Coordinates of C-alpha atoms in Angstrom, one line a residue:
M1 CA -7.8 -8.8 25.9
D2 CA -8.1 -7.2 22.5
T3 CA -5.2 -7.1 20.2
N4 CA -4.5 -4.8 17.3
T5 CA -3.0 -5.3 13.9
T6 CA 0.3 -3.5 14.2
H7 CA 2.4 -2.0 11.5
S8 CA 2.8 -2.2 7.8
P9 CA 5.3 -4.9 6.8
N10 CA 8.8 -4.2 5.6
T11 CA 8.9 -3.2 1.9
T12 CA 11.4 -5.9 1.0
S13 CA 9.1 -8.7 2.2
E14 CA 5.9 -7.6 0.4
S15 CA 5.0 -9.2 -2.9
R16 CA 4.8 -6.7 -5.7
P17 CA 2.3 -7.1 -8.6
S18 CA 3.6 -8.4 -12.0
A19 CA 4.4 -6.2 -14.9
I20 CA 1.2 -7.2 -16.7
K21 CA -0.9 -6.4 -13.6
T22 CA 0.9 -3.1 -13.1
L23 CA 0.3 -2.0 -16.8
R24 CA -3.4 -3.2 -16.5
R25 CA -3.7 -0.9 -13.5
F26 CA -2.2 2.0 -15.5
F27 CA -4.7 1.4 -18.3
F28 CA -7.5 1.4 -15.8
V29 CA -6.3 4.7 -14.3
A30 CA -6.1 6.2 -17.8
W31 CA -9.6 4.9 -18.6
H32 CA -10.9 6.3 -15.3
A33 CA -9.2 9.7 -15.9
S34 CA -10.8 10.2 -19.4
R35 CA -12.7 7.6 -21.4
F36 CA -12.9 9.8 -24.4
G37 CA -9.1 10.6 -24.2
A38 CA -8.3 6.9 -23.9
I39 CA -10.4 5.9 -26.9
A40 CA -9.1 8.9 -29.0
Q41 CA -5.5 8.0 -28.1
A42 CA -6.1 4.4 -29.2
L43 CA -7.6 5.5 -32.6
L44 CA -4.7 8.0 -33.2
T45 CA -2.2 5.2 -32.4
L46 CA -3.8 3.0 -35.0
A47 CA -3.8 5.8 -37.5
H48 CA -0.2 6.6 -36.8
G49 CA 0.8 3.0 -37.3
C50 CA -1.0 2.6 -40.7
I51 CA 0.1 5.9 -42.3
P52 CA 3.7 4.9 -43.0
I53 CA 2.5 1.7 -44.8
G54 CA 0.2 3.8 -46.9
I55 CA 3.0 6.2 -47.8
L56 CA 5.3 3.4 -48.8
W57 CA 2.5 1.8 -50.9
A58 CA 1.7 5.0 -52.7
S59 CA 5.5 5.7 -53.3
K60 CA 5.8 2.2 -54.8
E61 CA 3.0 2.8 -57.3
L62 CA 4.5 6.2 -58.2
V63 CA 8.0 4.7 -58.7
N64 CA 6.5 1.9 -60.9
L65 CA 4.7 4.5 -63.1
I66 CA 8.0 6.4 -63.5
A67 CA 10.0 3.2 -64.3
A68 CA 7.4 2.2 -66.9
F69 CA 7.6 5.6 -68.5
L70 CA 11.4 5.5 -68.6
D71 CA 11.3 2.0 -70.2
E72 CA 8.7 3.4 -72.7
E73 CA 6.3 0.8 -71.6
A74 CA 3.6 3.3 -70.6
D75 CA 2.8 7.0 -70.7
L76 CA 3.2 9.1 -67.6
S77 CA 0.3 11.5 -67.5
L78 CA -1.2 13.8 -64.9
E79 CA -4.2 11.5 -64.9
T80 CA -2.3 8.4 -63.9
A81 CA 0.2 10.1 -61.5
A82 CA -2.2 12.5 -59.7
P83 CA -4.0 10.0 -57.6
W84 CA -0.8 8.7 -56.1
V85 CA 0.7 12.1 -55.6
A86 CA -2.6 13.2 -54.0
A87 CA -2.5 10.2 -51.7
L88 CA 1.1 11.0 -50.6
V89 CA 0.1 14.6 -49.9
F90 CA -3.1 13.5 -48.0
L91 CA -1.2 11.0 -45.9
A92 CA 1.5 13.5 -45.1
M93 CA -1.1 16.0 -44.0
L94 CA -3.0 13.3 -42.0
R95 CA 0.3 12.3 -40.3
N96 CA 0.9 15.9 -39.2
I97 CA -2.7 16.5 -38.0
A98 CA -2.6 13.2 -36.1
G99 CA 0.7 14.1 -34.6
T100 CA -0.7 17.5 -33.4
C101 CA -3.8 15.8 -31.9
D102 CA -1.8 13.1 -30.4
G103 CA 0.5 15.6 -28.7
Y104 CA -2.5 17.5 -27.2
L105 CA -4.2 14.3 -26.0
R106 CA -1.0 12.9 -24.5
W107 CA -0.4 16.2 -22.6
K108 CA -4.0 16.2 -21.4
M109 CA -4.0 12.5 -20.4
N110 CA -0.6 12.9 -18.7
N111 CA -2.0 15.7 -16.5
L112 CA -5.2 13.9 -15.7
I113 CA -3.3 10.7 -14.8
G114 CA -0.6 12.5 -12.9
L115 CA -3.2 14.5 -10.9
H116 CA -5.1 11.3 -10.0
Q117 CA -2.0 9.4 -9.0
Q118 CA -0.4 12.3 -7.1
G119 CA -3.6 12.7 -5.1
A120 CA -3.8 9.0 -4.5
L121 CA -0.2 8.9 -3.3
L122 CA -0.6 11.8 -0.9
E123 CA -3.8 10.3 0.5
A124 CA -2.1 7.0 0.9
T125 CA 0.7 8.4 3.0
T126 CA -1.8 10.0 5.4
H127 CA -3.4 6.7 6.1
I128 CA -0.3 4.5 6.4
D129 CA 0.5 3.7 10.0
F130 CA 2.4 6.7 11.3
A131 CA 4.9 4.5 13.2
V132 CA 6.5 3.2 10.0
F133 CA 7.6 6.7 9.1
D134 CA 10.5 6.2 11.6
Q135 CA 11.9 3.6 9.2
P136 CA 14.2 4.6 6.3
Q137 CA 12.7 1.9 4.1
T138 CA 9.4 3.8 4.1
Y139 CA 11.1 7.0 2.9
D140 CA 12.9 5.0 0.2
L141 CA 9.6 3.5 -1.0
I142 CA 8.1 7.0 -1.1
Q143 CA 11.1 8.3 -3.0
R144 CA 10.7 5.6 -5.7
A145 CA 6.9 6.2 -5.8
R146 CA 7.6 9.9 -6.4
Q147 CA 10.0 9.0 -9.2
A148 CA 7.2 7.0 -10.8
L149 CA 5.0 10.1 -10.6
G150 CA 7.6 12.3 -12.3
H151 CA 8.7 11.9 -15.9
R152 CA 8.4 8.1 -15.6
L153 CA 4.6 8.3 -15.5
T154 CA 4.6 10.9 -18.3
N155 CA 6.9 8.8 -20.4
L156 CA 4.9 5.6 -19.9
L157 CA 1.9 6.9 -21.8
R158 CA 4.2 8.1 -24.6
F159 CA 6.1 4.8 -24.6
L160 CA 2.8 2.8 -24.8
T161 CA 1.3 4.8 -27.6
E162 CA 4.6 4.7 -29.6
I163 CA 4.7 0.9 -29.0
G164 CA 1.2 0.6 -30.4
Q165 CA 2.1 2.7 -33.4
L166 CA 5.2 0.6 -34.1
C167 CA 3.4 -2.7 -33.6
V168 CA 0.8 -1.7 -36.3
T169 CA 3.5 -0.5 -38.6
L170 CA 5.7 -3.6 -38.1
V171 CA 2.8 -5.9 -38.7
G172 CA 2.1 -4.1 -42.0
Y173 CA 5.8 -4.3 -43.0
G174 CA 5.9 -7.9 -42.0
V175 CA 2.9 -8.8 -44.2
I176 CA 4.4 -7.0 -47.2
L177 CA 7.8 -8.7 -46.8
W178 CA 6.2 -12.1 -46.3
V179 CA 4.2 -11.7 -49.5
A180 CA 7.4 -10.8 -51.4
D181 CA 9.5 -13.6 -49.8
P182 CA 8.9 -15.3 -46.4
L183 CA 12.7 -15.6 -46.0
L184 CA 12.9 -11.8 -45.8
V185 CA 10.9 -11.8 -42.5
L186 CA 13.2 -14.4 -41.0
V187 CA 16.3 -12.4 -42.0
V188 CA 15.2 -9.1 -40.5
V189 CA 13.7 -10.6 -37.4
L190 CA 16.4 -12.9 -36.2
P191 CA 19.0 -10.2 -35.2
A192 CA 16.3 -8.6 -33.0
L193 CA 16.2 -11.7 -30.7
P194 CA 19.6 -11.2 -29.0
S195 CA 18.9 -7.4 -28.9
A196 CA 15.6 -8.1 -27.0
W197 CA 17.4 -10.3 -24.5
I198 CA 20.1 -7.7 -23.9
K199 CA 17.6 -4.9 -23.4
I200 CA 15.5 -6.9 -21.0
R201 CA 18.6 -7.7 -18.9
A202 CA 19.6 -4.1 -19.0
A203 CA 16.2 -3.0 -17.7
E204 CA 16.5 -5.4 -14.8
R205 CA 20.0 -4.1 -14.0
R206 CA 18.9 -0.5 -14.2
Y207 CA 16.0 -1.0 -11.7
S208 CA 18.3 -2.9 -9.4
H209 CA 20.7 0.1 -9.6
D210 CA 18.0 2.6 -9.0
Y211 CA 16.7 0.6 -6.1
A212 CA 20.1 0.4 -4.5
A213 CA 20.8 4.1 -5.2
T214 CA 17.5 5.3 -3.5
P215 CA 19.2 6.2 -0.2
V216 CA 22.0 8.0 -2.1
R217 CA 19.5 10.1 -4.1
R218 CA 17.4 10.8 -1.0
M219 CA 20.5 12.1 0.7
M220 CA 21.3 14.3 -2.3
D221 CA 17.8 15.8 -2.1
Y222 CA 18.2 16.4 1.6
M223 CA 21.5 18.2 1.1
L224 CA 19.8 20.4 -1.5
S225 CA 17.0 21.1 0.9
L226 CA 19.5 22.3 3.5
L227 CA 21.3 24.5 1.0
L228 CA 18.1 26.0 -0.4
G229 CA 15.8 26.0 2.6
T230 CA 14.9 29.1 4.6
A231 CA 15.0 27.4 8.0
S232 CA 18.6 26.2 7.5
G233 CA 19.8 29.1 5.4
Q234 CA 20.8 31.4 8.2
E235 CA 23.0 28.8 9.9
V236 CA 24.5 27.7 6.6
R237 CA 25.6 31.2 6.0
L238 CA 26.6 32.0 9.6
Y239 CA 28.8 28.9 10.0
G240 CA 30.0 28.8 6.4
L241 CA 28.5 25.3 5.8
F242 CA 28.0 25.7 2.0
N243 CA 31.3 23.9 1.1
L244 CA 30.6 21.1 3.6
L245 CA 27.0 20.5 2.4
F246 CA 27.7 21.0 -1.3
G247 CA 30.7 18.7 -0.9
R248 CA 28.5 16.0 0.5
W249 CA 25.9 16.5 -2.2
R250 CA 28.7 16.3 -4.9
T251 CA 30.2 13.2 -3.3
N252 CA 26.8 11.4 -3.4
H253 CA 26.2 12.7 -7.0
E254 CA 29.6 11.5 -8.2
K255 CA 29.0 8.0 -6.7
W256 CA 25.5 7.8 -8.3
K257 CA 26.9 9.1 -11.6
E258 CA 29.8 6.7 -11.8
E259 CA 27.6 3.7 -11.1
S260 CA 25.1 4.9 -13.7
L261 CA 27.7 5.5 -16.4
G262 CA 29.1 2.0 -15.7
K263 CA 25.7 0.4 -16.4
I264 CA 25.2 2.5 -19.6
W265 CA 28.7 1.6 -20.9
T266 CA 28.1 -2.1 -20.2
E267 CA 24.8 -1.9 -22.2
A268 CA 26.5 0.0 -25.1
R269 CA 29.2 -2.7 -25.5
A270 CA 26.6 -5.4 -25.6
S271 CA 24.7 -3.5 -28.3
I272 CA 27.7 -3.3 -30.7
G273 CA 27.4 -7.0 -31.6
T274 CA 23.7 -6.8 -32.3
T275 CA 24.2 -3.7 -34.5
I276 CA 26.7 -5.6 -36.6
A277 CA 24.3 -8.5 -36.9
E278 CA 21.5 -6.2 -38.0
M279 CA 23.7 -4.6 -40.7
I280 CA 24.7 -8.1 -42.0
A281 CA 21.0 -9.1 -42.1
Y282 CA 20.1 -5.9 -44.1
A283 CA 22.8 -6.7 -46.6
V284 CA 21.4 -10.3 -47.0
A285 CA 17.9 -8.8 -47.5
I286 CA 19.2 -6.5 -50.2
G287 CA 20.9 -9.5 -51.9
I288 CA 17.7 -11.5 -51.9
L289 CA 15.7 -8.6 -53.4
A290 CA 18.4 -8.0 -56.0
A291 CA 18.2 -11.6 -57.1
R292 CA 14.4 -11.4 -57.4
I293 CA 14.6 -8.3 -59.5
V294 CA 17.2 -9.9 -61.8
D295 CA 14.8 -12.9 -62.2
G296 CA 12.1 -10.5 -63.2
N297 CA 9.9 -11.3 -60.2
L298 CA 10.0 -7.7 -58.9
T299 CA 9.4 -4.3 -60.4
L300 CA 11.7 -1.4 -59.7
G301 CA 9.1 0.1 -57.5
D302 CA 8.8 -3.1 -55.6
Y303 CA 12.5 -3.2 -55.1
V304 CA 12.7 0.4 -53.9
V305 CA 9.9 -0.1 -51.4
L306 CA 11.0 -3.5 -50.1
T307 CA 14.5 -2.4 -49.5
G308 CA 13.1 0.6 -47.7
I309 CA 10.8 -1.6 -45.7
A310 CA 13.6 -3.9 -44.7
A311 CA 15.6 -0.9 -43.4
F312 CA 12.5 0.6 -41.7
F313 CA 11.6 -2.7 -40.2
Q314 CA 15.0 -3.1 -38.5
G315 CA 14.9 0.5 -37.3
D316 CA 11.4 0.3 -36.0
M317 CA 12.1 -3.1 -34.4
E318 CA 15.1 -1.6 -32.6
G319 CA 12.9 1.4 -31.5
L320 CA 10.2 -1.0 -30.3
L321 CA 12.7 -3.0 -28.2
R322 CA 14.2 0.2 -26.7
L323 CA 10.7 1.4 -25.8
I324 CA 10.0 -2.0 -24.2
Q325 CA 13.3 -1.7 -22.3
N326 CA 12.2 1.8 -21.1
I327 CA 8.9 0.4 -19.9
L328 CA 10.5 -2.5 -18.1
E329 CA 12.7 0.1 -16.3
D330 CA 9.7 2.2 -15.3
V331 CA 7.3 -0.6 -14.4
P332 CA 9.1 -1.6 -11.2
L333 CA 8.8 2.0 -10.0
L334 CA 5.1 2.0 -10.8
R335 CA 4.9 -1.3 -8.8
D336 CA 6.4 0.6 -5.9
L337 CA 3.8 3.3 -6.4
H338 CA 1.0 0.8 -6.5
L339 CA 2.4 -1.0 -3.5
L340 CA 2.3 2.3 -1.6
L341 CA -1.3 2.9 -2.8
E342 CA -2.3 -0.6 -1.7
R343 CA -0.9 0.1 1.7
G344 CA -3.0 3.2 2.0
K345 CA -6.1 1.4 0.7
M346 CA -5.6 -1.4 3.2
A347 CA -5.1 1.1 6.0
R348 CA -8.3 2.8 5.1
T349 CA -10.2 -0.4 5.1
Q350 CA -8.8 -1.2 8.5
S351 CA -9.7 2.2 9.9
G352 CA -12.7 2.6 12.2
T353 CA -16.0 4.0 11.1
E354 CA -17.8 4.9 14.4
T355 CA -18.3 8.3 15.9
F356 CA -16.4 9.7 18.9
P357 CA -18.6 9.8 22.1
Q358 CA -20.5 13.1 22.4
P359 CA -19.8 14.2 25.0
L360 CA -17.4 11.9 26.9
Q361 CA -19.0 10.6 30.0
Q362 CA -16.6 8.1 31.4
G363 CA -13.3 9.2 29.8
V364 CA -10.4 7.2 28.5
E365 CA -9.4 3.8 29.8
V366 CA -6.1 2.2 28.9
Q367 CA -5.6 -1.5 29.6
N368 CA -2.4 -3.6 29.3
L369 CA -1.0 -1.4 26.6
R370 CA 2.2 -2.5 24.8
F371 CA 4.0 -0.8 21.9
Q372 CA 7.1 -1.5 19.9
Y373 CA 8.4 0.5 17.0
P374 CA 8.6 -1.4 13.6
G375 CA 11.9 -3.1 13.2
A376 CA 12.8 -2.6 16.9
T377 CA 13.4 -5.5 19.3
D378 CA 12.5 -3.8 22.6
D379 CA 9.1 -2.5 23.7
V380 CA 8.8 1.3 24.1
L381 CA 5.8 0.9 26.3
Q382 CA 4.6 -2.2 28.2
D383 CA 1.9 -3.0 30.8
I384 CA 0.3 0.5 30.7
N385 CA -2.9 0.8 32.7
F386 CA -4.8 4.0 33.7
H387 CA -8.1 5.7 33.5
V388 CA -8.7 9.5 33.0
R389 CA -12.1 11.1 33.6
P390 CA -13.5 14.0 31.4
G391 CA -12.3 17.3 32.5
E392 CA -9.3 15.8 34.4
I393 CA -5.8 17.3 33.9
V394 CA -3.1 14.7 33.8
S395 CA 0.6 15.4 33.7
I396 CA 2.9 12.7 32.2
V397 CA 6.5 13.1 33.4
G398 CA 9.7 11.2 32.9
V399 CA 13.2 11.4 31.5
N400 CA 13.8 11.8 27.8
G401 CA 13.1 8.5 26.1
A402 CA 10.7 7.2 28.8
G403 CA 7.9 6.9 26.2
K404 CA 5.8 10.0 27.1
S405 CA 5.3 11.2 23.5
T406 CA 4.8 7.7 22.2
L407 CA 2.0 7.2 24.8
I408 CA 0.3 10.4 23.6
K409 CA 0.5 9.4 19.9
L410 CA -1.3 6.1 20.9
L411 CA -4.0 8.0 22.8
L412 CA -4.5 10.3 19.8
G413 CA -4.7 7.3 17.4
L414 CA -1.5 8.2 15.5
Y415 CA 0.1 4.9 16.5
K416 CA -1.6 1.5 16.9
P417 CA -0.8 -0.6 19.9
D418 CA 0.8 -4.0 19.6
D419 CA -1.3 -5.3 22.5
G420 CA -3.9 -3.9 24.9
T421 CA -6.7 -1.5 24.3
I422 CA -7.6 2.2 24.5
R423 CA -11.3 2.9 25.1
Y424 CA -13.2 6.2 25.0
D425 CA -16.4 5.6 27.0
K426 CA -15.9 1.8 26.5
K427 CA -15.5 2.3 22.7
N428 CA -12.3 0.9 21.3
I429 CA -10.2 3.6 19.6
A430 CA -9.7 1.1 16.7
A431 CA -13.4 1.4 16.0
I432 CA -13.5 5.2 15.9
A433 CA -13.1 6.9 12.5
P434 CA -9.9 8.9 12.1
E435 CA -12.0 11.9 11.0
Q436 CA -13.8 11.7 14.3
M437 CA -10.5 11.6 16.3
A438 CA -9.4 14.7 14.4
L439 CA -12.6 16.6 15.3
N440 CA -12.4 15.7 19.0
C441 CA -8.6 15.7 19.8
A442 CA -6.0 18.4 19.4
A443 CA -2.4 18.7 20.4
V444 CA 0.5 21.2 20.5
F445 CA 3.6 19.1 19.8
Q446 CA 7.2 19.9 20.5
D447 CA 7.9 20.0 16.8
F448 CA 4.6 21.6 15.9
A449 CA 4.0 22.3 12.2
R450 CA 4.4 25.7 10.6
F451 CA 2.3 25.5 7.5
R452 CA 3.1 29.2 6.6
R453 CA -0.4 29.6 5.1
P454 CA -2.7 32.6 5.6
V455 CA -3.7 33.1 9.2
R456 CA -7.2 31.6 8.9
E457 CA -5.8 28.5 7.1
E458 CA -2.9 28.2 9.6
L459 CA -5.4 28.1 12.5
V460 CA -8.0 25.9 10.7
P461 CA -6.1 23.6 8.4
G462 CA -8.9 21.0 8.3
P463 CA -10.7 18.7 8.2
P464 CA -13.1 20.0 5.5
N465 CA -16.2 19.7 7.7
L466 CA -14.7 21.9 10.4
H467 CA -16.3 25.3 9.9
I468 CA -15.0 28.1 12.1
D469 CA -16.3 31.7 11.6
D470 CA -14.0 34.8 11.9
D471 CA -15.5 35.8 15.3
A472 CA -14.6 32.4 16.8
L473 CA -11.1 32.8 15.3
R474 CA -10.6 36.2 16.8
R475 CA -11.8 35.0 20.3
V476 CA -9.1 32.3 20.2
I477 CA -6.5 34.8 18.9
N478 CA -7.3 37.1 21.8
A479 CA -7.2 34.2 24.3
V480 CA -3.7 33.1 23.3
G481 CA -2.4 36.7 23.3
L482 CA -2.0 37.3 19.6
E483 CA -4.6 40.0 19.1
E484 CA -2.1 43.0 19.1
R485 CA 0.3 41.2 16.8
F486 CA -2.3 40.2 14.3
Q487 CA -3.8 43.6 14.2
T488 CA -0.6 44.8 12.4
L489 CA -0.9 42.2 9.6
P490 CA -1.3 43.8 6.2
R491 CA -4.2 41.6 5.1
G492 CA -5.6 40.6 8.4
L493 CA -6.6 36.9 8.6
D494 CA -5.7 36.5 4.9
T495 CA -2.0 37.4 5.5
F496 CA 0.5 34.7 4.7
L497 CA 2.7 33.8 7.6
D498 CA 5.8 33.8 5.4
P499 CA 7.2 36.8 3.6
S500 CA 8.3 34.6 0.7
L501 CA 4.8 33.3 0.0
G502 CA 2.6 36.3 0.1
E503 CA 2.6 39.1 -2.5
E504 CA 5.3 41.7 -2.1
G505 CA 5.1 43.4 1.3
E506 CA 2.0 41.3 2.3
G507 CA 3.6 38.4 4.1
A508 CA 4.6 38.3 7.8
E509 CA 7.2 36.5 9.8
L510 CA 6.5 35.4 13.4
S511 CA 8.9 35.0 16.3
G512 CA 9.3 31.6 17.9
G513 CA 7.1 32.5 20.8
E514 CA 4.4 33.8 18.5
W515 CA 4.5 30.5 16.5
Q516 CA 3.9 28.7 19.8
K517 CA 0.8 30.8 20.4
V518 CA -0.4 30.0 16.8
A519 CA 0.0 26.3 17.5
L520 CA -1.9 26.7 20.8
A521 CA -4.7 28.6 19.0
R522 CA -4.8 25.9 16.3
A523 CA -5.5 23.4 19.0
L524 CA -8.1 25.4 20.8
V525 CA -10.1 26.7 17.8
R526 CA -11.5 23.2 17.2
N527 CA -13.1 23.2 20.7
P528 CA -11.9 19.6 21.2
Q529 CA -12.8 17.3 24.0
I530 CA -9.2 16.2 24.5
L531 CA -6.2 18.6 24.6
V532 CA -2.5 17.7 24.7
L533 CA 0.5 19.9 25.3
D534 CA 3.6 17.7 24.4
E535 CA 6.7 19.6 25.4
P536 CA 6.5 22.5 22.9
T537 CA 8.4 24.6 25.3
A538 CA 11.8 22.8 25.3
A539 CA 13.5 26.0 24.1
L540 CA 12.1 28.1 27.0
D541 CA 13.6 28.5 30.5
P542 CA 11.8 26.5 33.2
Q543 CA 9.9 29.5 34.6
A544 CA 8.6 30.6 31.2
E545 CA 7.6 27.0 30.6
V546 CA 5.5 27.0 33.7
E547 CA 3.8 30.3 32.7
L548 CA 2.9 28.9 29.2
Y549 CA 1.5 25.7 30.8
Q550 CA -0.5 27.8 33.2
R551 CA -2.1 29.7 30.3
F552 CA -2.8 26.4 28.5
V553 CA -4.5 24.9 31.6
E554 CA -6.7 28.0 32.0
L555 CA -7.7 27.9 28.3
A556 CA -8.3 24.1 28.5
A557 CA -10.7 24.4 31.4
G558 CA -13.3 21.6 31.4
R559 CA -11.5 19.4 28.9
M560 CA -9.6 16.2 29.4
T561 CA -6.0 17.6 29.2
F562 CA -2.6 15.9 29.1
L563 CA 0.6 17.9 29.9
I564 CA 3.8 16.2 28.8
S565 CA 7.2 17.3 30.1
H566 CA 10.5 16.0 31.4
R567 CA 10.5 19.1 33.7
I568 CA 8.5 18.9 36.9
G569 CA 7.3 22.5 37.3
S570 CA 4.2 22.1 35.1
A571 CA 3.2 18.9 36.9
R572 CA 2.0 20.9 39.9
L573 CA -0.8 22.3 37.7
A574 CA -2.3 18.8 37.1
D575 CA -5.0 16.9 39.0
R576 CA -2.9 13.7 38.6
I577 CA 0.6 12.8 37.6
L578 CA 1.7 9.7 35.8
V579 CA 5.4 8.9 36.1
L580 CA 6.9 6.9 33.2
D581 CA 10.2 5.1 33.6
S582 CA 11.6 2.7 30.9
G583 CA 8.2 2.4 29.2
R584 CA 6.2 1.6 32.4
I585 CA 4.0 3.7 34.7
V586 CA 5.9 3.5 38.0
E587 CA 3.9 6.1 40.0
D588 CA 0.4 7.6 39.8
G589 CA -1.0 10.2 42.1
T590 CA -1.2 13.9 43.0
H591 CA 1.8 16.2 43.4
E592 CA 1.5 16.1 47.2
A593 CA 1.0 12.3 47.3
L594 CA 4.0 11.5 45.1
L595 CA 6.2 13.8 47.1
A596 CA 5.1 12.1 50.3
R597 CA 5.9 8.7 48.7
D598 CA 9.5 9.8 48.3
G599 CA 9.9 7.9 45.0
L600 CA 11.1 8.7 41.5
Y601 CA 8.9 11.8 41.2
A602 CA 10.1 13.2 44.5
R603 CA 13.7 12.7 43.3
F604 CA 12.9 14.5 40.0
F605 CA 11.3 17.4 41.9
Q606 CA 14.2 17.8 44.4
A607 CA 16.7 17.8 41.5
Q608 CA 14.8 20.5 39.6
A609 CA 13.4 22.5 42.5
H610 CA 16.0 25.3 42.2
W611 CA 14.7 26.1 38.7
Y612 CA 11.4 27.4 40.1
Q613 CA 12.7 29.3 43.2

């Protein structure tokens, strides 16, 4: 018996990459996005870091010239002052030009990196085992990954470039102070050590807070979607739900805000002591420099520049530590993003690569199938065995929760079994490429999607290699009974199926029944070998449901077809009926045979017979 790798592990148990590895990945993404941009950004960072040192050096020489002139030790002429004035003007212009170029490059790189990572995230979520999307931890992880793709990712490039600039500047400042007096370096650096420790601890606390607050922020987003969404808007207004929903949003927001402000206040109190220490250190540095100038070891220009450097050093060091703190806050979110991307990459490598049988000769065979949702303790399906031939129509019936939809998701490759096998013409479904499953299988689900795109995109949303011409589209539209309705659309097959998305007066709104027909047309237009109708008619009365299933069976003629319902009326249209109860197939046969057996199916039928009389 074959077994299958089941589901992605819980996010809390997976090892996350280190901060260094995460940043290395970021640099690789930046390099991949634009090598020229990455190199240019590095050169601009170096220039930005060196320019302040050049400005201070030119300023020192100019002050020395003026001091010598005032002491009548030298003449101050245009010839002697002009080079330093020109240097100051040139460096100021260079700083402005570099800043403009840096802003442009940063914007370009942010967009390229964001596009790359956003695409990678969306692709990853389509490959991750679909079953784990029933777990809140998965949505929490996606929420944090999306946070990383927002301003956090944009800020990271800015933080890193500014850190590079400050590091170059601080090294230059440090060398100058060391040459003047090594004690100066020690004096200005020591107060930064406790500040560094405080900021690292603060970064850890902030991520822990953000991690714990993810469900709260996700609930806030959900409340907003209910308040702003079209689908929920009519009931929000009809039942006067604004105050209730807004109140819940505000309660969650206040909870998040109070916790956040508490963390910020704790950090602010801790920073007061380090600020006092930095001011004392600056006073000591000024005293050391004053003593040197009294001893005649420094010129006035040296004193002015060195006192300025001591102040700038402390300010830039504080800025550097704050940027490092910001990065340490953002890196864990980037780790969550990379964790999600790794999951998608792993899922892709585990996906099959073989083609779907063309055409199916023997059908689908299910052996000893067992499935359990991630995090659950009980099996949803167990010991499932059956064989369906090509062209056969099979109805799967059972009460709500019996496992009917879960079984269908396994047959379509959306879920992976914990044990057992599903084979199409003896080919294990695990070996078949997902793209091949998409080309050969189609379904109309109970909660079918409404993409609200133009008609042709609504009917043929993918995959990219699926080419359907307009004549084929119109044949399917006619077959499902939408010809008359679609003839009234303002832009034909290019009409948006949502008035809010198309240009003014060029969008269309469909009724619930018309949307069901769109979903049916979407399934049929692919001309798949396997068709599934999974209770999309729950809102219809039993007789209307039977009529829709009858139309579906007629349109699906010649294909392997599965009809899913907890109502019995549609089962009479099938060649065979599988009865599910508590995750097991308890009966298998034709409508007449199962009635004659007088088992569970017969009791279902007798209980619902009055619906169809």
